[in-house]
Structures are given as C-alpha cells and as structure tokens.
PDB file of C-alpha atoms in Angstrom:
ATOM      1  CA  GLN A   1    -139.287-140.204  50.342  1.00 59.00           C
ATOM      2  CA  ILE A   2    -136.611-140.476  47.966  1.00 67.00           C
ATOM      3  CA  PRO A   3    -135.727-136.986  48.153  1.00 63.00           C
ATOM      4  CA  ASN A   4    -135.892-137.101  52.058  1.00 64.00           C
ATOM      5  CA  PHE A   5    -133.409-140.101  51.870  1.00 61.00           C
ATOM      6  CA  HIS A   6    -131.089-138.418  49.049  1.00 62.00           C
ATOM      7  CA  THR A   7    -131.254-135.221  51.593  1.00 69.00           C
ATOM      8  CA  PHE A   8    -130.251-137.568  54.605  1.00 64.00           C
ATOM      9  CA  PHE A   9    -127.659-139.569  52.630  1.00 60.00           C
ATOM     10  CA  ASN A  10    -125.711-136.025  51.525  1.00 64.00           C
ATOM     11  CA  ILE A  11    -125.680-134.843  55.146  1.00 68.00           C
ATOM     12  CA  LEU A  12    -124.586-137.841  56.393  1.00 67.00           C
ATOM     13  CA  ALA A  13    -121.727-138.187  53.534  1.00 60.00           C
ATOM     14  CA  VAL A  14    -120.679-134.425  54.540  1.00 55.00           C
ATOM     15  CA  ALA A  15    -120.656-134.910  58.408  1.00 62.00           C
ATOM     16  CA  VAL A  16    -118.184-137.854  57.906  1.00 61.00           C
ATOM     17  CA  LEU A  17    -116.189-136.526  55.348  1.00 57.00           C
ATOM     18  CA  LEU A  18    -115.442-133.119  56.342  1.00 53.00           C
ATOM     19  CA  PRO A  19    -113.306-134.117  59.330  1.00 60.00           C
ATOM     20  CA  LEU A  20    -111.177-136.187  56.912  1.00 56.00           C
ATOM     21  CA  SER A  21    -111.126-133.900  54.526  1.00 49.00           C
ATOM     22  CA  ARG A  22    -107.430-132.882  54.910  1.00 46.00           C
ATOM     23  CA  TYR A  23    -106.295-136.642  54.960  1.00 47.00           C
ATOM     24  CA  LEU A  24    -108.143-137.204  51.754  1.00 47.00           C
ATOM     25  CA  VAL A  25    -106.255-134.458  49.942  1.00 42.00           C
ATOM     26  CA  THR A  26    -102.843-135.827  50.963  1.00 45.00           C
ATOM     27  CA  ALA A  27    -103.673-139.205  49.752  1.00 51.00           C
ATOM     28  CA  VAL A  28    -104.943-137.861  46.614  1.00 41.00           C
ATOM     29  CA  GLU A  29    -101.597-135.627  46.277  1.00 45.00           C
ATOM     30  CA  LYS A  30     -99.565-138.996  46.877  1.00 47.00           C
ATOM     31  CA  VAL A  31    -101.568-140.613  44.214  1.00 47.00           C
ATOM     32  CA  LEU A  32    -101.827-137.975  41.664  1.00 48.00           C
ATOM     33  CA  PRO A  33     -98.973-135.743  42.616  1.00 47.00           C
ATOM     34  CA  GLY A  34     -99.685-133.166  39.557  1.00 45.00           C
ATOM     35  CA  SER A  35     -97.079-130.110  39.240  1.00 47.00           C
ATOM     36  CA  ASP A  36     -97.429-127.043  41.317  1.00 52.00           C
ATOM     37  CA  PRO A  37     -98.209-124.275  39.205  1.00 46.00           C
ATOM     38  CA  GLY A  38     -95.706-122.063  41.321  1.00 55.00           C
ATOM     39  CA  ALA A  39     -92.988-124.059  41.165  1.00 73.00           C
ATOM     40  CA  GLU A  40     -89.993-122.831  39.667  1.00 81.00           C
ATOM     41  CA  PRO A  41     -89.207-124.882  36.358  1.00 88.00           C
ATOM     42  CA  MET A  42     -86.261-126.994  36.384  1.00 91.00           C
ATOM     43  CA  ARG A  43     -84.615-125.657  33.010  1.00 93.00           C
ATOM     44  CA  LEU A  44     -82.683-122.972  31.650  1.00 94.00           C
ATOM     45  CA  MET A  45     -85.103-119.533  30.784  1.00 94.00           C
ATOM     46  CA  PHE A  46     -82.509-117.260  29.099  1.00 94.00           C
ATOM     47  CA  ILE A  47     -80.013-119.918  27.396  1.00 92.00           C
ATOM     48  CA  ASP A  48     -80.621-122.413  24.061  1.00 91.00           C
ATOM     49  CA  GLU A  49     -78.217-123.387  21.153  1.00 90.00           C
ATOM     50  CA  LYS A  50     -78.967-120.171  19.212  1.00 91.00           C
ATOM     51  CA  VAL A  51     -77.332-117.903  21.457  1.00 91.00           C
ATOM     52  CA  PHE A  52     -73.756-119.305  21.204  1.00 94.00           C
ATOM     53  CA  ALA A  53     -74.094-118.168  17.245  1.00 93.00           C
ATOM     54  CA  THR A  54     -73.394-114.495  18.825  1.00 94.00           C
ATOM     55  CA  PRO A  55     -70.480-114.504  21.390  1.00 94.00           C
ATOM     56  CA  PRO A  56     -71.391-111.458  23.224  1.00 94.00           C
ATOM     57  CA  ILE A  57     -75.146-112.312  23.413  1.00 95.00           C
ATOM     58  CA  ALA A  58     -74.586-115.500  24.945  1.00 96.00           C
ATOM     59  CA  VAL A  59     -72.201-113.945  27.602  1.00 96.00           C
ATOM     60  CA  ALA A  60     -75.090-111.461  28.332  1.00 96.00           C
ATOM     61  CA  HIS A  61     -77.439-114.246  28.706  1.00 96.00           C
ATOM     62  CA  VAL A  62     -75.458-116.401  31.066  1.00 97.00           C
ATOM     63  CA  ILE A  63     -75.472-113.097  33.230  1.00 96.00           C
ATOM     64  CA  ARG A  64     -79.239-113.279  33.174  1.00 97.00           C
ATOM     65  CA  GLU A  65     -79.285-117.213  34.008  1.00 97.00           C
ATOM     66  CA  VAL A  66     -76.899-116.482  36.702  1.00 98.00           C
ATOM     67  CA  ASP A  67     -79.138-113.495  38.357  1.00 97.00           C
ATOM     68  CA  ARG A  68     -81.872-115.833  38.411  1.00 97.00           C
ATOM     69  CA  MET A  69     -79.735-118.588  40.537  1.00 98.00           C
ATOM     70  CA  ALA A  70     -78.788-115.814  42.678  1.00 98.00           C
ATOM     71  CA  ASP A  71     -82.844-114.931  43.484  1.00 97.00           C
ATOM     72  CA  LEU A  72     -83.294-118.712  43.974  1.00 98.00           C
ATOM     73  CA  SER A  73     -80.646-118.858  46.552  1.00 98.00           C
ATOM     74  CA  ALA A  74     -81.225-116.108  48.314  1.00 98.00           C
ATOM     75  CA  THR A  75     -84.916-116.722  48.540  1.00 98.00           C
ATOM     76  CA  ASN A  76     -84.118-120.535  49.610  1.00 98.00           C
ATOM     77  CA  ILE A  77     -81.919-119.083  52.636  1.00 98.00           C
ATOM     78  CA  ARG A  78     -84.605-116.968  53.965  1.00 98.00           C
ATOM     79  CA  ASP A  79     -87.198-119.297  53.343  1.00 98.00           C
ATOM     80  CA  ALA A  80     -85.183-122.004  55.372  1.00 98.00           C
ATOM     81  CA  ILE A  81     -84.444-119.479  58.115  1.00 98.00           C
ATOM     82  CA  ASP A  82     -88.002-118.775  58.129  1.00 98.00           C
ATOM     83  CA  ALA A  83     -89.207-122.180  58.329  1.00 98.00           C
ATOM     84  CA  PHE A  84     -86.958-122.614  61.193  1.00 97.00           C
ATOM     85  CA  LEU A  85     -87.561-120.216  63.307  1.00 97.00           C
ATOM     86  CA  ASN A  86     -91.852-120.697  62.826  1.00 96.00           C
ATOM     87  CA  LYS A  87     -91.637-124.245  62.626  1.00 96.00           C
ATOM     88  CA  ASP A  88     -92.966-124.084  58.869  1.00 97.00           C
ATOM     89  CA  GLU A  89     -93.437-127.399  57.223  1.00 96.00           C
ATOM     90  CA  GLU A  90     -94.490-126.096  53.945  1.00 97.00           C
ATOM     91  CA  LEU A  91     -91.544-124.015  53.978  1.00 97.00           C
ATOM     92  CA  ILE A  92     -89.518-126.591  54.408  1.00 97.00           C
ATOM     93  CA  ARG A  93     -90.728-128.825  51.589  1.00 97.00           C
ATOM     94  CA  THR A  94     -90.600-125.548  49.183  1.00 97.00           C
ATOM     95  CA  VAL A  95     -86.564-125.109  49.948  1.00 98.00           C
ATOM     96  CA  LEU A  96     -85.869-128.369  49.265  1.00 97.00           C
ATOM     97  CA  SER A  97     -87.907-128.560  46.063  1.00 97.00           C
ATOM     98  CA  ARG A  98     -86.083-125.446  45.284  1.00 97.00           C
ATOM     99  CA  GLU A  99     -82.721-126.816  46.140  1.00 97.00           C
ATOM    100  CA  LYS A 100     -83.410-129.163  43.237  1.00 97.00           C
ATOM    101  CA  VAL A 101     -83.552-126.808  40.809  1.00 97.00           C
ATOM    102  CA  VAL A 102     -80.041-124.695  42.010  1.00 98.00           C
ATOM    103  CA  ASP A 103     -78.703-127.794  41.751  1.00 98.00           C
ATOM    104  CA  TYR A 104     -80.169-128.177  38.472  1.00 97.00           C
ATOM    105  CA  LEU A 105     -78.696-124.503  37.254  1.00 97.00           C
ATOM    106  CA  ASN A 106     -75.299-125.043  38.787  1.00 98.00           C
ATOM    107  CA  HIS A 107     -74.417-127.942  36.581  1.00 97.00           C
ATOM    108  CA  GLU A 108     -76.471-126.620  33.543  1.00 97.00           C
ATOM    109  CA  ILE A 109     -74.743-122.999  33.813  1.00 97.00           C
ATOM    110  CA  THR A 110     -71.338-124.373  34.478  1.00 97.00           C
ATOM    111  CA  ARG A 111     -71.618-126.484  31.364  1.00 96.00           C
ATOM    112  CA  THR A 112     -72.709-123.341  29.252  1.00 97.00           C
ATOM    113  CA  LEU A 113     -69.719-121.074  30.765  1.00 97.00           C
ATOM    114  CA  VAL A 114     -67.309-123.796  29.609  1.00 96.00           C
ATOM    115  CA  HIS A 115     -68.883-123.738  26.212  1.00 96.00           C
ATOM    116  CA  ILE A 116     -68.695-119.945  26.062  1.00 96.00           C
ATOM    117  CA  ASN A 117     -64.800-120.016  27.151  1.00 94.00           C
ATOM    118  CA  GLN A 118     -64.095-121.862  23.902  1.00 94.00           C
ATOM    119  CA  LEU A 119     -65.920-119.299  21.844  1.00 94.00           C
ATOM    120  CA  GLU A 120     -64.215-115.902  20.428  1.00 94.00           C
ATOM    121  CA  ILE A 121     -64.611-113.693  23.112  1.00 94.00           C
ATOM    122  CA  THR A 122     -63.512-110.529  24.319  1.00 94.00           C
ATOM    123  CA  PRO A 123     -60.740-110.277  26.975  1.00 93.00           C
ATOM    124  CA  GLU A 124     -63.238-108.871  29.124  1.00 93.00           C
ATOM    125  CA  ASP A 125     -65.824-110.874  28.830  1.00 95.00           C
ATOM    126  CA  LYS A 126     -63.261-113.754  29.149  1.00 94.00           C
ATOM    127  CA  GLN A 127     -62.889-112.196  32.661  1.00 93.00           C
ATOM    128  CA  ILE A 128     -66.734-112.211  33.559  1.00 94.00           C
ATOM    129  CA  VAL A 129     -66.804-115.594  32.358  1.00 95.00           C
ATOM    130  CA  GLY A 130     -64.178-116.873  34.831  1.00 94.00           C
ATOM    131  CA  SER A 131     -65.534-115.154  37.557  1.00 95.00           C
ATOM    132  CA  LEU A 132     -68.896-116.245  37.010  1.00 97.00           C
ATOM    133  CA  PHE A 133     -67.659-120.047  37.389  1.00 96.00           C
ATOM    134  CA  HIS A 134     -66.755-119.234  40.682  1.00 96.00           C
ATOM    135  CA  VAL A 135     -70.258-117.206  41.914  1.00 97.00           C
ATOM    136  CA  VAL A 136     -72.385-119.990  40.425  1.00 98.00           C
ATOM    137  CA  ASN A 137     -70.278-122.215  42.772  1.00 97.00           C
ATOM    138  CA  ASP A 138     -70.809-120.112  46.067  1.00 98.00           C
ATOM    139  CA  LEU A 139     -74.700-119.601  44.933  1.00 98.00           C
ATOM    140  CA  GLU A 140     -75.021-123.310  44.768  1.00 98.00           C
ATOM    141  CA  ARG A 141     -72.950-124.003  48.264  1.00 98.00           C
ATOM    142  CA  ILE A 142     -75.660-121.340  50.072  1.00 98.00           C
ATOM    143  CA  SER A 143     -78.751-123.057  49.199  1.00 98.00           C
ATOM    144  CA  ASP A 144     -77.300-126.279  49.885  1.00 98.00           C
ATOM    145  CA  HIS A 145     -76.980-124.455  53.544  1.00 98.00           C
ATOM    146  CA  ALA A 146     -80.407-123.730  53.193  1.00 98.00           C
ATOM    147  CA  GLU A 147     -80.879-127.357  52.841  1.00 98.00           C
ATOM    148  CA  ASN A 148     -79.170-128.091  55.807  1.00 98.00           C
ATOM    149  CA  ILE A 149     -81.195-125.474  58.007  1.00 98.00           C
ATOM    150  CA  ALA A 150     -84.289-126.761  56.352  1.00 98.00           C
ATOM    151  CA  GLU A 151     -83.324-130.075  57.957  1.00 97.00           C
ATOM    152  CA  TYR A 152     -82.651-128.642  61.360  1.00 97.00           C
ATOM    153  CA  ALA A 153     -85.933-126.768  61.152  1.00 97.00           C
ATOM    154  CA  SER A 154     -87.675-130.503  60.691  1.00 96.00           C
ATOM    155  CA  ALA A 155     -85.802-131.861  63.980  1.00 94.00           C
ATOM    156  CA  ARG A 156     -87.215-128.740  65.636  1.00 94.00           C
ATOM    157  CA  ILE A 157     -90.772-129.321  64.558  1.00 94.00           C
ATOM    158  CA  GLU A 158     -90.220-133.063  65.865  1.00 92.00           C
ATOM    159  CA  GLY A 159     -89.872-131.930  69.227  1.00 90.00           C
ATOM    160  CA  ILE A 160     -86.581-130.647  69.764  1.00 90.00           C
ATOM    161  CA  PRO A 161     -86.683-127.601  72.301  1.00 88.00           C
ATOM    162  CA  PHE A 162     -85.322-124.408  71.960  1.00 89.00           C
ATOM    163  CA  SER A 163     -84.934-121.609  74.333  1.00 87.00           C
ATOM    164  CA  GLU A 164     -86.128-118.333  73.575  1.00 90.00           C
ATOM    165  CA  THR A 165     -82.757-116.781  74.157  1.00 89.00           C
ATOM    166  CA  ALA A 166     -81.016-119.079  71.419  1.00 91.00           C
ATOM    167  CA  LEU A 167     -83.925-118.347  68.962  1.00 94.00           C
ATOM    168  CA  SER A 168     -83.236-114.357  69.699  1.00 95.00           C
ATOM    169  CA  GLU A 169     -79.961-115.065  68.903  1.00 95.00           C
ATOM    170  CA  LEU A 170     -80.601-116.862  65.951  1.00 96.00           C
ATOM    171  CA  ARG A 171     -82.847-114.210  64.866  1.00 97.00           C
ATOM    172  CA  GLU A 172     -80.079-111.555  65.025  1.00 97.00           C
ATOM    173  CA  MET A 173     -77.418-113.463  63.311  1.00 98.00           C
ATOM    174  CA  SER A 174     -79.971-114.148  60.817  1.00 98.00           C
ATOM    175  CA  ALA A 175     -80.805-110.873  59.929  1.00 98.00           C
ATOM    176  CA  LYS A 176     -77.022-109.842  59.733  1.00 97.00           C
ATOM    177  CA  VAL A 177     -76.420-112.635  57.295  1.00 98.00           C
ATOM    178  CA  LEU A 178     -79.530-112.183  54.837  1.00 98.00           C
ATOM    179  CA  TYR A 179     -78.326-108.188  55.138  1.00 97.00           C
ATOM    180  CA  MET A 180     -74.770-109.209  53.898  1.00 97.00           C
ATOM    181  CA  LEU A 181     -76.048-111.711  51.377  1.00 98.00           C
ATOM    182  CA  GLU A 182     -78.623-109.283  49.385  1.00 97.00           C
ATOM    183  CA  LEU A 183     -75.502-106.710  49.601  1.00 97.00           C
ATOM    184  CA  GLY A 184     -73.174-109.130  48.320  1.00 97.00           C
ATOM    185  CA  ILE A 185     -75.261-109.983  45.288  1.00 97.00           C
ATOM    186  CA  SER A 186     -76.222-106.408  44.970  1.00 96.00           C
ATOM    187  CA  VAL A 187     -72.401-105.518  44.617  1.00 96.00           C
ATOM    188  CA  TYR A 188     -71.974-108.111  41.971  1.00 95.00           C
ATOM    189  CA  ARG A 189     -74.751-107.166  39.732  1.00 94.00           C
ATOM    190  CA  ASP A 190     -73.917-103.520  39.841  1.00 94.00           C
ATOM    191  CA  ARG A 191     -70.120-104.534  39.236  1.00 92.00           C
ATOM    192  CA  ASP A 192     -69.518-101.567  42.227  1.00 94.00           C
ATOM    193  CA  LYS A 193     -66.059-102.394  43.355  1.00 92.00           C
ATOM    194  CA  ARG A 194     -66.333 -99.557  46.139  1.00 91.00           C
ATOM    195  CA  ARG A 195     -69.042-101.045  47.893  1.00 92.00           C
ATOM    196  CA  ALA A 196     -67.359-104.597  47.893  1.00 92.00           C
ATOM    197  CA  LYS A 197     -64.800-103.457  50.094  1.00 88.00           C
ATOM    198  CA  ALA A 198     -67.924-102.871  52.736  1.00 90.00           C
ATOM    199  CA  LEU A 199     -68.184-106.850  53.356  1.00 94.00           C
ATOM    200  CA  GLU A 200     -65.068-107.109  54.961  1.00 93.00           C
ATOM    201  CA  PRO A 201     -65.967-105.463  58.019  1.00 95.00           C
ATOM    202  CA  LEU A 202     -69.138-107.392  57.899  1.00 96.00           C
ATOM    203  CA  GLU A 203     -67.855-110.504  57.312  1.00 95.00           C
ATOM    204  CA  GLN A 204     -65.559-109.952  60.451  1.00 96.00           C
ATOM    205  CA  GLU A 205     -68.989-109.344  62.438  1.00 97.00           C
ATOM    206  CA  ILE A 206     -70.283-112.413  61.425  1.00 97.00           C
ATOM    207  CA  ASN A 207     -67.075-114.454  62.361  1.00 97.00           C
ATOM    208  CA  ASN A 208     -67.098-112.650  65.897  1.00 97.00           C
ATOM    209  CA  MET A 209     -70.856-113.288  66.190  1.00 97.00           C
ATOM    210  CA  GLU A 210     -70.622-117.104  65.410  1.00 97.00           C
ATOM    211  CA  LYS A 211     -67.684-117.396  67.984  1.00 96.00           C
ATOM    212  CA  HIS A 212     -69.266-115.448  70.963  1.00 95.00           C
ATOM    213  CA  LEU A 213     -72.829-117.758  70.333  1.00 95.00           C
ATOM    214  CA  ARG A 214     -71.129-120.701  70.042  1.00 93.00           C
ATOM    215  CA  ASN A 215     -69.217-119.810  73.511  1.00 91.00           C
ATOM    216  CA  THR A 216     -72.678-118.700  75.201  1.00 90.00           C
ATOM    217  CA  HIS A 217     -74.686-121.518  73.967  1.00 86.00           C
ATOM    218  CA  ILE A 218     -71.793-124.271  75.181  1.00 85.00           C
ATOM    219  CA  GLY A 219     -72.332-122.404  78.563  1.00 85.00           C
ATOM    220  CA  ARG A 220     -76.084-122.854  78.405  1.00 81.00           C
ATOM    221  CA  LEU A 221     -75.634-126.478  77.842  1.00 78.00           C
ATOM    222  CA  ASN A 222     -73.242-126.861  80.948  1.00 80.00           C
ATOM    223  CA  ASN A 223     -75.348-125.418  83.140  1.00 80.00           C
ATOM    224  CA  GLY A 224     -78.261-127.653  82.052  1.00 74.00           C
ATOM    225  CA  GLN A 225     -80.419-125.044  80.414  1.00 74.00           C
ATOM    226  CA  CYS A 226     -80.858-126.593  76.673  1.00 76.00           C
ATOM    227  CA  SER A 227     -80.349-130.183  75.808  1.00 79.00           C
ATOM    228  CA  ALA A 228     -77.601-131.700  73.895  1.00 82.00           C
ATOM    229  CA  SER A 229     -79.515-132.314  70.703  1.00 86.00           C
ATOM    230  CA  SER A 230     -80.940-128.705  70.586  1.00 87.00           C
ATOM    231  CA  GLY A 231     -77.206-127.602  71.291  1.00 88.00           C
ATOM    232  CA  MET A 232     -75.899-129.565  68.445  1.00 91.00           C
ATOM    233  CA  ILE A 233     -78.429-127.888  66.263  1.00 94.00           C
ATOM    234  CA  PHE A 234     -78.097-124.663  67.428  1.00 95.00           C
ATOM    235  CA  ILE A 235     -74.296-124.658  66.777  1.00 94.00           C
ATOM    236  CA  GLU A 236     -74.799-126.458  63.122  1.00 96.00           C
ATOM    237  CA  THR A 237     -77.206-123.860  62.208  1.00 97.00           C
ATOM    238  CA  ILE A 238     -74.699-120.623  63.009  1.00 97.00           C
ATOM    239  CA  SER A 239     -71.817-122.384  61.188  1.00 97.00           C
ATOM    240  CA  ASN A 240     -74.089-122.736  58.408  1.00 98.00           C
ATOM    241  CA  LEU A 241     -75.043-118.872  58.740  1.00 98.00           C
ATOM    242  CA  GLU A 242     -71.508-118.335  59.171  1.00 98.00           C
ATOM    243  CA  ARG A 243     -70.591-119.946  55.621  1.00 98.00           C
ATOM    244  CA  VAL A 244     -73.065-118.514  53.903  1.00 98.00           C
ATOM    245  CA  ALA A 245     -71.622-114.813  54.888  1.00 98.00           C
ATOM    246  CA  ASP A 246     -68.411-116.379  53.503  1.00 97.00           C
ATOM    247  CA  HIS A 247     -70.223-116.984  50.051  1.00 98.00           C
ATOM    248  CA  SER A 248     -71.680-113.742  50.392  1.00 98.00           C
ATOM    249  CA  THR A 249     -68.474-112.176  50.407  1.00 97.00           C
ATOM    250  CA  ASN A 250     -67.082-114.402  47.571  1.00 96.00           C
ATOM    251  CA  ILE A 251     -69.668-112.782  45.456  1.00 97.00           C
ATOM    252  CA  ALA A 252     -68.975-109.387  45.914  1.00 96.00           C
ATOM    253  CA  TYR A 253     -65.138-109.930  45.627  1.00 95.00           C
ATOM    254  CA  SER A 254     -65.684-111.761  42.174  1.00 94.00           C
ATOM    255  CA  ILE A 255     -65.627-108.548  40.320  1.00 92.00           C
ATOM    256  CA  LEU A 256     -62.259-107.561  41.675  1.00 88.00           C
ATOM    257  CA  SER A 257     -60.386-109.664  38.816  1.00 74.00           C
ATOM    258  CA  ASP A 258     -62.512-107.434  36.087  1.00 64.00           C
TER     259      ASP A 258
END
C-alpha cells in the first residue's frame, strides 16, 4: 500500500503542477533573479589602468571598446525591429537590458577618451580620439532609438492593431536602414573615405521614404483604415528609423577628419 500511495501521490503532484510550471518558473525568477549567462557584461573589456602607461596602446584598446559598442548598438536596433514586427516579448527584454550596457559603455568610454586626450599622443591619434567622441555619442543614440522601438513593440503586443500594409512598409524601411547602419560601421572600421560618400544618397533616400510613408499613413488615418493609436506609433517608429540612418551617416563621416 505504501508504494502504491507514493505512486499515486507523485502522479497527482505532476498532474497539478505541470500546467502551472510556467507560472512557477516566473515566480522563482522574480524571487531569485540570478544572472543571465548570455548577457553582455556591464564592464570595459579592453581597457584598464595599465594601458594608459603606453598611449598608442591606449588608443588601440579604446578603438576595440568602441567596436564592441558598435556591435551592441547594431544588434540592439536589429532586435528591436524584430521584436516589433514579430511581437516578441523576450526580445524586448533583451533590448532593454542591452541598452543599459550601451549607456554604461557610453559614459565609461567617454571618460577614457578624455583621459587619453590628456596623454602625449601623436597628432594622428589625437584626430582619431576626437572623432571617437562623436562616434560613441551616435552609437548611444542608435541604442536609444532601439529602446524606443522596443517600447512601441510592447504597445503593439498589448493590442494596438497594425495593417499588413503598414507592417510591409516598416519591413522595407527597416531593411534599408539596417543596411545603411552596417555600411556606416564598416566604413568607420575600415577608414574607407571612398565608401563614406556612398551614404549620402542612401540617407537622402531614407529621408524621402520617411516623408512618403508619413503622408501615406496620414491618408490611411483620414480614410479610417487604421486607429489613431496605431498611427501615432507608426509615425514615431519611422521617425526613429530615419534618425538611425542619420547617425549611421555621422559614424561613417567621422573618418573624413583624419
């Protein structure tokens, strides 16, 4: 009877707890959040006090740290767009978490650049350090726009409807902006002044597209094809995408002062 009772009790426990497992996991994570092993560490990975003893090495290491920040910002805007288009709550949380790391890097890298600027460095390195101030600021702003789009994604998940036409337009504009961002970062890393000029017509194309999409969406609003709430989010999203394109151009153009 005892073994039979244990078997019955275990089956009953599984039957009761299995449907509640998701909620139990969420409750445990709130009580004991722990750390995400895949999360980006909130620290400088290539800079410590030792590098300042050799100014050229300090410049090389801060460039690596800016490269890391560029990867994080680019990934954040890509994930934010994906979260919006696919209504992915997990990606929204990832974007918001990563944005905190980007903010941290912005402050710490800027502080490091100020320190390096006071060292005995070559005129060439001084120009590079000067341009990095602007690059870091643009990268931080790109991640800010990712945060904005992630918040719009949350509003969409909460029930604000979007037409397939609006989503298709956002997919098209997003693809162009992401291509432009990748090109801007690539130009900056390769110090390729020839390719930097390729961003100007792309930026103008994005500007024209933003105006066109704004006007067509206002037309849909006037015709009652979408709600005022979805219209506001659409307009704000394309505005944020257009600003990402502007920052991408700034990043590429930062090398023109070398």
